[in-house]
Amino acid sequence: MRMSPPALPRRVAAEFIGTGALVAVIVGSGIRADTLSQDIGVRLLANAAASAIGLGLLIALIGPLSGAHLNPVVTLSEWWSRRRTGGSREVLAYIAAQLAGAVTGALLAEAMFGRMPGAWATESRSALHLLLGEAVATAGLVLVVRGLSHIGRPGLAPVAVAGYIGAAIWFTSSGSFANPAATVGRAFTDSFTGIAPGSVPAFAAAQLLGMLLGMVLAGVLYGTRDAAAEPNPAEARRTG
């Protein structure tokens, strides 16, 4: 018997808290890594490991409540795949919660380490090769999320998505933000994980382009119908 999803306010709260916690993990681990080593490789390894572990745990915890999108590109791609059954009101509410949560998480991380919250990042990330890397990182993320849905294995998301992000932090030139909300939040920290506000629009555009590419790739590989959306044969026999 399939349980009804929580009411929209609770799902929106879950997205706000989950996205805030995710950005707090990303920013906080970056600040901590800065204090532990001057070696960029050591700092990146520490940040990538903490980010991947934190993301996996949050997906497992928040997933049963809201789906644990924690990311506007995931929300938009999910809505597009189920647009005949989903409304734009939920999409807008999720994205607003994700943006607010990301900024809150960044400010919280700054405060936890005794830094003055609200300082703008100064790290420029506007080079073309970084934008290409960000598009690739986001395309891969969407392909993983949509692929799991297409093959009917969404339960693997905590491990698969976290594993992909941990790897993409290393194999992409951009460091795999792959999340417009987190990108906005990371503009509020002048630390290892920050991004200058002037670089945010181009990064977000690259992420949206990557989302479209990931959806196209998922369609090419798996077709347009999700296994998760197919009726369960046993349920169909019971209700038919």
PDB file of C-alpha atoms in Angstrom:
ATOM      1  CA  MET A   1       0.000   0.000   0.000  1.00  0.00           C
ATOM      2  CA  ARG A   2       1.538   3.322  -1.077  1.00  0.00           C
ATOM      3  CA  MET A   3       1.572   6.040   1.582  1.00  0.00           C
ATOM      4  CA  SER A   4       0.420   9.550   0.728  1.00  0.00           C
ATOM      5  CA  PRO A   5       3.218  12.139   0.535  1.00  0.00           C
ATOM      6  CA  PRO A   6       3.421  14.754   3.302  1.00  0.00           C
ATOM      7  CA  ALA A   7       1.552  18.023   2.800  1.00  0.00           C
ATOM      8  CA  LEU A   8       3.314  20.668   0.704  1.00  0.00           C
ATOM      9  CA  PRO A   9       4.343  22.884   3.671  1.00  0.00           C
ATOM     10  CA  ARG A  10       6.170  19.967   5.280  1.00  0.00           C
ATOM     11  CA  ARG A  11       7.868  19.052   2.003  1.00  0.00           C
ATOM     12  CA  VAL A  12       8.944  22.667   1.483  1.00  0.00           C
ATOM     13  CA  ALA A  13      10.306  22.771   5.037  1.00  0.00           C
ATOM     14  CA  ALA A  14      12.248  19.590   4.316  1.00  0.00           C
ATOM     15  CA  GLU A  15      13.786  21.161   1.207  1.00  0.00           C
ATOM     16  CA  PHE A  16      14.730  24.302   3.150  1.00  0.00           C
ATOM     17  CA  ILE A  17      16.330  22.365   6.001  1.00  0.00           C
ATOM     18  CA  GLY A  18      17.984  19.808   3.727  1.00  0.00           C
ATOM     19  CA  THR A  19      19.483  22.391   1.369  1.00  0.00           C
ATOM     20  CA  GLY A  20      20.625  24.515   4.290  1.00  0.00           C
ATOM     21  CA  ALA A  21      22.314  21.527   5.906  1.00  0.00           C
ATOM     22  CA  LEU A  22      23.970  20.547   2.615  1.00  0.00           C
ATOM     23  CA  VAL A  23      25.460  24.005   2.062  1.00  0.00           C
ATOM     24  CA  ALA A  24      26.536  24.183   5.712  1.00  0.00           C
ATOM     25  CA  VAL A  25      28.425  20.908   5.191  1.00  0.00           C
ATOM     26  CA  ILE A  26      30.039  22.124   1.953  1.00  0.00           C
ATOM     27  CA  VAL A  27      31.041  25.543   3.269  1.00  0.00           C
ATOM     28  CA  GLY A  28      31.884  24.404   6.785  1.00  0.00           C
ATOM     29  CA  SER A  29      34.126  21.573   5.603  1.00  0.00           C
ATOM     30  CA  GLY A  30      35.859  24.014   3.253  1.00  0.00           C
ATOM     31  CA  ILE A  31      36.527  26.451   6.091  1.00  0.00           C
ATOM     32  CA  ARG A  32      37.778  23.617   8.295  1.00  0.00           C
ATOM     33  CA  ALA A  33      40.037  22.322   5.522  1.00  0.00           C
ATOM     34  CA  ASP A  34      41.529  25.811   5.161  1.00  0.00           C
ATOM     35  CA  THR A  35      42.618  25.717   8.809  1.00  0.00           C
ATOM     36  CA  LEU A  36      44.136  22.235   8.596  1.00  0.00           C
ATOM     37  CA  SER A  37      46.377  22.408   5.547  1.00  0.00           C
ATOM     38  CA  GLN A  38      47.812  24.740   2.956  1.00  0.00           C
ATOM     39  CA  ASP A  39      47.961  21.847   0.484  1.00  0.00           C
ATOM     40  CA  ILE A  40      45.169  22.391  -2.075  1.00  0.00           C
ATOM     41  CA  GLY A  41      44.902  18.646  -2.693  1.00  0.00           C
ATOM     42  CA  VAL A  42      44.378  17.881   0.982  1.00  0.00           C
ATOM     43  CA  ARG A  43      41.776  20.632   1.262  1.00  0.00           C
ATOM     44  CA  LEU A  44      39.905  19.412  -1.809  1.00  0.00           C
ATOM     45  CA  LEU A  45      39.974  15.804  -0.589  1.00  0.00           C
ATOM     46  CA  ALA A  46      38.578  16.790   2.808  1.00  0.00           C
ATOM     47  CA  ASN A  47      35.871  18.978   1.275  1.00  0.00           C
ATOM     48  CA  ALA A  48      34.885  16.364  -1.319  1.00  0.00           C
ATOM     49  CA  ALA A  49      34.641  13.570   1.253  1.00  0.00           C
ATOM     50  CA  ALA A  50      32.574  15.625   3.699  1.00  0.00           C
ATOM     51  CA  SER A  51      30.298  16.915   0.915  1.00  0.00           C
ATOM     52  CA  ALA A  52      29.647  13.447  -0.511  1.00  0.00           C
ATOM     53  CA  ILE A  53      28.993  11.850   2.871  1.00  0.00           C
ATOM     54  CA  GLY A  54      26.757  14.707   3.977  1.00  0.00           C
ATOM     55  CA  LEU A  55      24.793  14.625   0.720  1.00  0.00           C
ATOM     56  CA  GLY A  56      24.215  10.881   0.943  1.00  0.00           C
ATOM     57  CA  LEU A  57      22.957  11.111   4.503  1.00  0.00           C
ATOM     58  CA  LEU A  58      20.653  14.022   3.680  1.00  0.00           C
ATOM     59  CA  ILE A  59      19.148  12.232   0.677  1.00  0.00           C
ATOM     60  CA  ALA A  60      18.447   9.177   2.861  1.00  0.00           C
ATOM     61  CA  LEU A  61      16.899  11.336   5.589  1.00  0.00           C
ATOM     62  CA  ILE A  62      14.957  13.872   3.519  1.00  0.00           C
ATOM     63  CA  GLY A  63      14.048  11.616   0.597  1.00  0.00           C
ATOM     64  CA  PRO A  64      10.934  10.070   2.202  1.00  0.00           C
ATOM     65  CA  LEU A  65       9.587  13.571   2.930  1.00  0.00           C
ATOM     66  CA  SER A  66      10.190  15.676  -0.182  1.00  0.00           C
ATOM     67  CA  GLY A  67      12.216  13.503  -2.536  1.00  0.00           C
ATOM     68  CA  ALA A  68      15.379  15.287  -1.315  1.00  0.00           C
ATOM     69  CA  HIS A  69      15.821  17.391  -4.428  1.00  0.00           C
ATOM     70  CA  LEU A  70      17.953  19.970  -2.570  1.00  0.00           C
ATOM     71  CA  ASN A  71      18.707  21.448  -5.979  1.00  0.00           C
ATOM     72  CA  PRO A  72      16.626  23.463  -8.484  1.00  0.00           C
ATOM     73  CA  VAL A  73      17.899  21.488 -11.486  1.00  0.00           C
ATOM     74  CA  VAL A  74      16.674  18.259  -9.872  1.00  0.00           C
ATOM     75  CA  THR A  75      13.308  19.887  -9.103  1.00  0.00           C
ATOM     76  CA  LEU A  76      12.948  21.211 -12.667  1.00  0.00           C
ATOM     77  CA  SER A  77      13.978  17.944 -14.319  1.00  0.00           C
ATOM     78  CA  GLU A  78      11.629  15.953 -12.080  1.00  0.00           C
ATOM     79  CA  TRP A  79       8.779  18.349 -12.808  1.00  0.00           C
ATOM     80  CA  TRP A  80       9.370  18.151 -16.547  1.00  0.00           C
ATOM     81  CA  SER A  81       9.333  14.354 -16.511  1.00  0.00           C
ATOM     82  CA  ARG A  82       6.035  14.331 -14.568  1.00  0.00           C
ATOM     83  CA  ARG A  83       4.547  17.595 -15.791  1.00  0.00           C
ATOM     84  CA  ARG A  84       1.150  16.054 -16.474  1.00  0.00           C
ATOM     85  CA  THR A  85       0.785  15.242 -12.768  1.00  0.00           C
ATOM     86  CA  GLY A  86       2.811  18.000 -11.065  1.00  0.00           C
ATOM     87  CA  GLY A  87       1.985  21.665 -10.623  1.00  0.00           C
ATOM     88  CA  SER A  88       4.151  24.759 -10.985  1.00  0.00           C
ATOM     89  CA  ARG A  89       3.158  25.872  -7.458  1.00  0.00           C
ATOM     90  CA  GLU A  90       5.170  23.032  -5.953  1.00  0.00           C
ATOM     91  CA  VAL A  91       8.149  23.746  -8.230  1.00  0.00           C
ATOM     92  CA  LEU A  92       8.251  27.417  -7.245  1.00  0.00           C
ATOM     93  CA  ALA A  93       7.863  26.586  -3.554  1.00  0.00           C
ATOM     94  CA  TYR A  94      10.674  24.021  -3.696  1.00  0.00           C
ATOM     95  CA  ILE A  95      13.070  26.362  -5.510  1.00  0.00           C
ATOM     96  CA  ALA A  96      12.342  29.254  -3.152  1.00  0.00           C
ATOM     97  CA  ALA A  97      12.984  26.972  -0.169  1.00  0.00           C
ATOM     98  CA  GLN A  98      16.219  25.692  -1.707  1.00  0.00           C
ATOM     99  CA  LEU A  99      17.535  29.208  -2.364  1.00  0.00           C
ATOM    100  CA  ALA A 100      16.632  30.426   1.129  1.00  0.00           C
ATOM    101  CA  GLY A 101      18.076  27.278   2.692  1.00  0.00           C
ATOM    102  CA  ALA A 102      21.341  27.593   0.766  1.00  0.00           C
ATOM    103  CA  VAL A 103      21.930  31.174   1.897  1.00  0.00           C
ATOM    104  CA  THR A 104      21.007  30.256   5.478  1.00  0.00           C
ATOM    105  CA  GLY A 105      23.370  27.279   5.423  1.00  0.00           C
ATOM    106  CA  ALA A 106      26.299  29.378   4.191  1.00  0.00           C
ATOM    107  CA  LEU A 107      25.704  32.047   6.844  1.00  0.00           C
ATOM    108  CA  LEU A 108      25.396  29.368   9.529  1.00  0.00           C
ATOM    109  CA  ALA A 109      28.705  27.793   8.502  1.00  0.00           C
ATOM    110  CA  GLU A 110      30.428  31.165   8.649  1.00  0.00           C
ATOM    111  CA  ALA A 111      29.017  31.834  12.128  1.00  0.00           C
ATOM    112  CA  MET A 112      29.993  28.380  13.423  1.00  0.00           C
ATOM    113  CA  PHE A 113      33.641  29.110  12.673  1.00  0.00           C
ATOM    114  CA  GLY A 114      33.591  32.550  14.285  1.00  0.00           C
ATOM    115  CA  ARG A 115      33.590  34.432  10.996  1.00  0.00           C
ATOM    116  CA  MET A 116      31.414  37.431  10.252  1.00  0.00           C
ATOM    117  CA  PRO A 117      28.420  36.107   8.263  1.00  0.00           C
ATOM    118  CA  GLY A 118      27.502  37.859   5.063  1.00  0.00           C
ATOM    119  CA  ALA A 119      30.923  38.593   3.558  1.00  0.00           C
ATOM    120  CA  TRP A 120      30.773  38.283  -0.221  1.00  0.00           C
ATOM    121  CA  ALA A 121      33.039  35.721  -1.869  1.00  0.00           C
ATOM    122  CA  THR A 122      35.930  37.083  -3.913  1.00  0.00           C
ATOM    123  CA  GLU A 123      36.886  33.917  -5.840  1.00  0.00           C
ATOM    124  CA  SER A 124      36.127  34.565  -9.527  1.00  0.00           C
ATOM    125  CA  ARG A 125      35.011  31.466 -11.424  1.00  0.00           C
ATOM    126  CA  SER A 126      34.072  32.923 -14.800  1.00  0.00           C
ATOM    127  CA  ALA A 127      36.590  31.280 -17.136  1.00  0.00           C
ATOM    128  CA  LEU A 128      35.049  29.413 -20.075  1.00  0.00           C
ATOM    129  CA  HIS A 129      36.648  26.072 -19.162  1.00  0.00           C
ATOM    130  CA  LEU A 130      35.082  26.297 -15.685  1.00  0.00           C
ATOM    131  CA  LEU A 131      31.642  26.883 -17.203  1.00  0.00           C
ATOM    132  CA  LEU A 132      32.152  23.870 -19.460  1.00  0.00           C
ATOM    133  CA  GLY A 133      33.115  21.800 -16.439  1.00  0.00           C
ATOM    134  CA  GLU A 134      30.017  22.974 -14.591  1.00  0.00           C
ATOM    135  CA  ALA A 135      27.748  22.053 -17.494  1.00  0.00           C
ATOM    136  CA  VAL A 136      29.328  18.580 -17.628  1.00  0.00           C
ATOM    137  CA  ALA A 137      29.025  18.149 -13.854  1.00  0.00           C
ATOM    138  CA  THR A 138      25.332  19.090 -13.878  1.00  0.00           C
ATOM    139  CA  ALA A 139      24.557  16.933 -16.912  1.00  0.00           C
ATOM    140  CA  GLY A 140      26.072  13.950 -15.147  1.00  0.00           C
ATOM    141  CA  LEU A 141      24.094  14.602 -11.980  1.00  0.00           C
ATOM    142  CA  VAL A 142      20.798  14.828 -13.863  1.00  0.00           C
ATOM    143  CA  LEU A 143      21.668  11.700 -15.837  1.00  0.00           C
ATOM    144  CA  VAL A 144      22.286   9.786 -12.606  1.00  0.00           C
ATOM    145  CA  VAL A 145      19.033  10.989 -10.998  1.00  0.00           C
ATOM    146  CA  ARG A 146      16.918  10.423 -14.099  1.00  0.00           C
ATOM    147  CA  GLY A 147      18.659   7.132 -14.848  1.00  0.00           C
ATOM    148  CA  LEU A 148      17.830   5.735 -11.418  1.00  0.00           C
ATOM    149  CA  SER A 149      14.203   6.733 -11.938  1.00  0.00           C
ATOM    150  CA  HIS A 150      14.077   5.193 -15.413  1.00  0.00           C
ATOM    151  CA  ILE A 151      15.429   1.827 -14.229  1.00  0.00           C
ATOM    152  CA  GLY A 152      13.231   1.811 -11.136  1.00  0.00           C
ATOM    153  CA  ARG A 153      16.090   2.042  -8.608  1.00  0.00           C
ATOM    154  CA  PRO A 154      15.567   5.407  -6.865  1.00  0.00           C
ATOM    155  CA  GLY A 155      16.487   3.759  -3.568  1.00  0.00           C
ATOM    156  CA  LEU A 156      20.107   3.796  -4.701  1.00  0.00           C
ATOM    157  CA  ALA A 157      20.144   7.615  -4.803  1.00  0.00           C
ATOM    158  CA  PRO A 158      21.888   8.182  -1.438  1.00  0.00           C
ATOM    159  CA  VAL A 159      24.891   6.162  -2.585  1.00  0.00           C
ATOM    160  CA  ALA A 160      24.806   6.860  -6.329  1.00  0.00           C
ATOM    161  CA  VAL A 161      24.250  10.617  -6.214  1.00  0.00           C
ATOM    162  CA  ALA A 162      26.697  11.150  -3.354  1.00  0.00           C
ATOM    163  CA  GLY A 163      29.285   8.982  -5.101  1.00  0.00           C
ATOM    164  CA  TYR A 164      28.875  10.882  -8.349  1.00  0.00           C
ATOM    165  CA  ILE A 165      29.226  14.299  -6.685  1.00  0.00           C
ATOM    166  CA  GLY A 166      32.298  13.140  -4.756  1.00  0.00           C
ATOM    167  CA  ALA A 167      33.896  12.012  -8.018  1.00  0.00           C
ATOM    168  CA  ALA A 168      32.781  15.072 -10.007  1.00  0.00           C
ATOM    169  CA  ILE A 169      34.369  17.433  -7.493  1.00  0.00           C
ATOM    170  CA  TRP A 170      37.637  15.903  -8.670  1.00  0.00           C
ATOM    171  CA  PHE A 171      37.112  15.200 -12.362  1.00  0.00           C
ATOM    172  CA  THR A 172      35.509  18.507 -13.396  1.00  0.00           C
ATOM    173  CA  SER A 173      37.406  21.780 -13.677  1.00  0.00           C
ATOM    174  CA  SER A 174      34.660  23.682 -11.831  1.00  0.00           C
ATOM    175  CA  GLY A 175      34.640  21.531  -8.702  1.00  0.00           C
ATOM    176  CA  SER A 176      31.081  20.405  -9.475  1.00  0.00           C
ATOM    177  CA  PHE A 177      28.756  22.892  -7.821  1.00  0.00           C
ATOM    178  CA  ALA A 178      25.984  21.426 -10.055  1.00  0.00           C
ATOM    179  CA  ASN A 179      23.335  23.256  -8.029  1.00  0.00           C
ATOM    180  CA  PRO A 180      22.078  26.820  -8.651  1.00  0.00           C
ATOM    181  CA  ALA A 181      20.820  27.215  -5.072  1.00  0.00           C
ATOM    182  CA  ALA A 182      24.120  26.099  -3.566  1.00  0.00           C
ATOM    183  CA  THR A 183      25.921  28.400  -6.001  1.00  0.00           C
ATOM    184  CA  VAL A 184      23.938  31.380  -4.699  1.00  0.00           C
ATOM    185  CA  GLY A 185      24.609  30.324  -1.113  1.00  0.00           C
ATOM    186  CA  ARG A 186      28.336  29.944  -1.747  1.00  0.00           C
ATOM    187  CA  ALA A 187      28.494  33.585  -2.871  1.00  0.00           C
ATOM    188  CA  PHE A 188      28.015  34.446   0.821  1.00  0.00           C
ATOM    189  CA  THR A 189      31.296  32.903   1.980  1.00  0.00           C
ATOM    190  CA  ASP A 190      34.745  34.281   1.206  1.00  0.00           C
ATOM    191  CA  SER A 191      36.408  30.920   1.740  1.00  0.00           C
ATOM    192  CA  PHE A 192      37.703  27.836  -0.079  1.00  0.00           C
ATOM    193  CA  THR A 193      34.251  26.979  -1.446  1.00  0.00           C
ATOM    194  CA  GLY A 194      33.106  30.515  -2.316  1.00  0.00           C
ATOM    195  CA  ILE A 195      32.195  31.972  -5.693  1.00  0.00           C
ATOM    196  CA  ALA A 196      32.180  35.695  -6.440  1.00  0.00           C
ATOM    197  CA  PRO A 197      28.642  37.071  -6.965  1.00  0.00           C
ATOM    198  CA  GLY A 198      29.614  38.241 -10.451  1.00  0.00           C
ATOM    199  CA  SER A 199      30.334  34.634 -11.457  1.00  0.00           C
ATOM    200  CA  VAL A 200      26.997  33.276 -10.218  1.00  0.00           C
ATOM    201  CA  PRO A 201      24.805  34.097 -13.290  1.00  0.00           C
ATOM    202  CA  ALA A 202      27.156  32.381 -15.743  1.00  0.00           C
ATOM    203  CA  PHE A 203      27.511  29.370 -13.429  1.00  0.00           C
ATOM    204  CA  ALA A 204      23.725  29.096 -13.089  1.00  0.00           C
ATOM    205  CA  ALA A 205      23.319  29.327 -16.877  1.00  0.00           C
ATOM    206  CA  ALA A 206      25.898  26.547 -17.332  1.00  0.00           C
ATOM    207  CA  GLN A 207      24.028  24.428 -14.788  1.00  0.00           C
ATOM    208  CA  LEU A 208      20.708  24.893 -16.592  1.00  0.00           C
ATOM    209  CA  LEU A 209      22.369  23.989 -19.884  1.00  0.00           C
ATOM    210  CA  GLY A 210      23.826  20.918 -18.217  1.00  0.00           C
ATOM    211  CA  MET A 211      20.387  19.992 -16.892  1.00  0.00           C
ATOM    212  CA  LEU A 212      18.973  20.037 -20.427  1.00  0.00           C
ATOM    213  CA  LEU A 213      21.888  17.961 -21.701  1.00  0.00           C
ATOM    214  CA  GLY A 214      21.442  15.436 -18.891  1.00  0.00           C
ATOM    215  CA  MET A 215      17.738  15.079 -19.662  1.00  0.00           C
ATOM    216  CA  VAL A 216      18.479  14.560 -23.349  1.00  0.00           C
ATOM    217  CA  LEU A 217      21.083  11.909 -22.542  1.00  0.00           C
ATOM    218  CA  ALA A 218      18.662  10.135 -20.190  1.00  0.00           C
ATOM    219  CA  GLY A 219      16.029  10.156 -22.934  1.00  0.00           C
ATOM    220  CA  VAL A 220      18.476   8.741 -25.484  1.00  0.00           C
ATOM    221  CA  LEU A 221      19.622   5.982 -23.142  1.00  0.00           C
ATOM    222  CA  TYR A 222      16.375   5.046 -21.414  1.00  0.00           C
ATOM    223  CA  GLY A 223      13.511   6.492 -23.444  1.00  0.00           C
ATOM    224  CA  THR A 224      10.893   8.855 -22.094  1.00  0.00           C
ATOM    225  CA  ARG A 225       8.987   6.622 -19.674  1.00  0.00           C
ATOM    226  CA  ASP A 226      10.095   6.185 -16.043  1.00  0.00           C
ATOM    227  CA  ALA A 227       9.955   2.719 -14.524  1.00  0.00           C
ATOM    228  CA  ALA A 228       9.048   4.427 -11.229  1.00  0.00           C
ATOM    229  CA  ALA A 229       5.940   5.869 -12.861  1.00  0.00           C
ATOM    230  CA  GLU A 230       4.767   2.508 -14.186  1.00  0.00           C
ATOM    231  CA  PRO A 231       1.905   0.874 -12.276  1.00  0.00           C
ATOM    232  CA  ASN A 232       2.879  -2.016 -10.035  1.00  0.00           C
ATOM    233  CA  PRO A 233       1.483  -5.238 -11.644  1.00  0.00           C
ATOM    234  CA  ALA A 234       0.434  -6.632  -8.259  1.00  0.00           C
ATOM    235  CA  GLU A 235      -1.393  -3.418  -7.373  1.00  0.00           C
ATOM    236  CA  ALA A 236      -3.026  -3.357 -10.813  1.00  0.00           C
ATOM    237  CA  ARG A 237      -4.372  -6.889 -10.273  1.00  0.00           C
ATOM    238  CA  ARG A 238      -5.700  -5.993  -6.831  1.00  0.00           C
ATOM    239  CA  THR A 239      -7.461  -2.853  -8.022  1.00  0.00           C
ATOM    240  CA  GLY A 240      -8.445  -4.023 -11.516  1.00  0.00           C
TER     241      GLY A 240
END
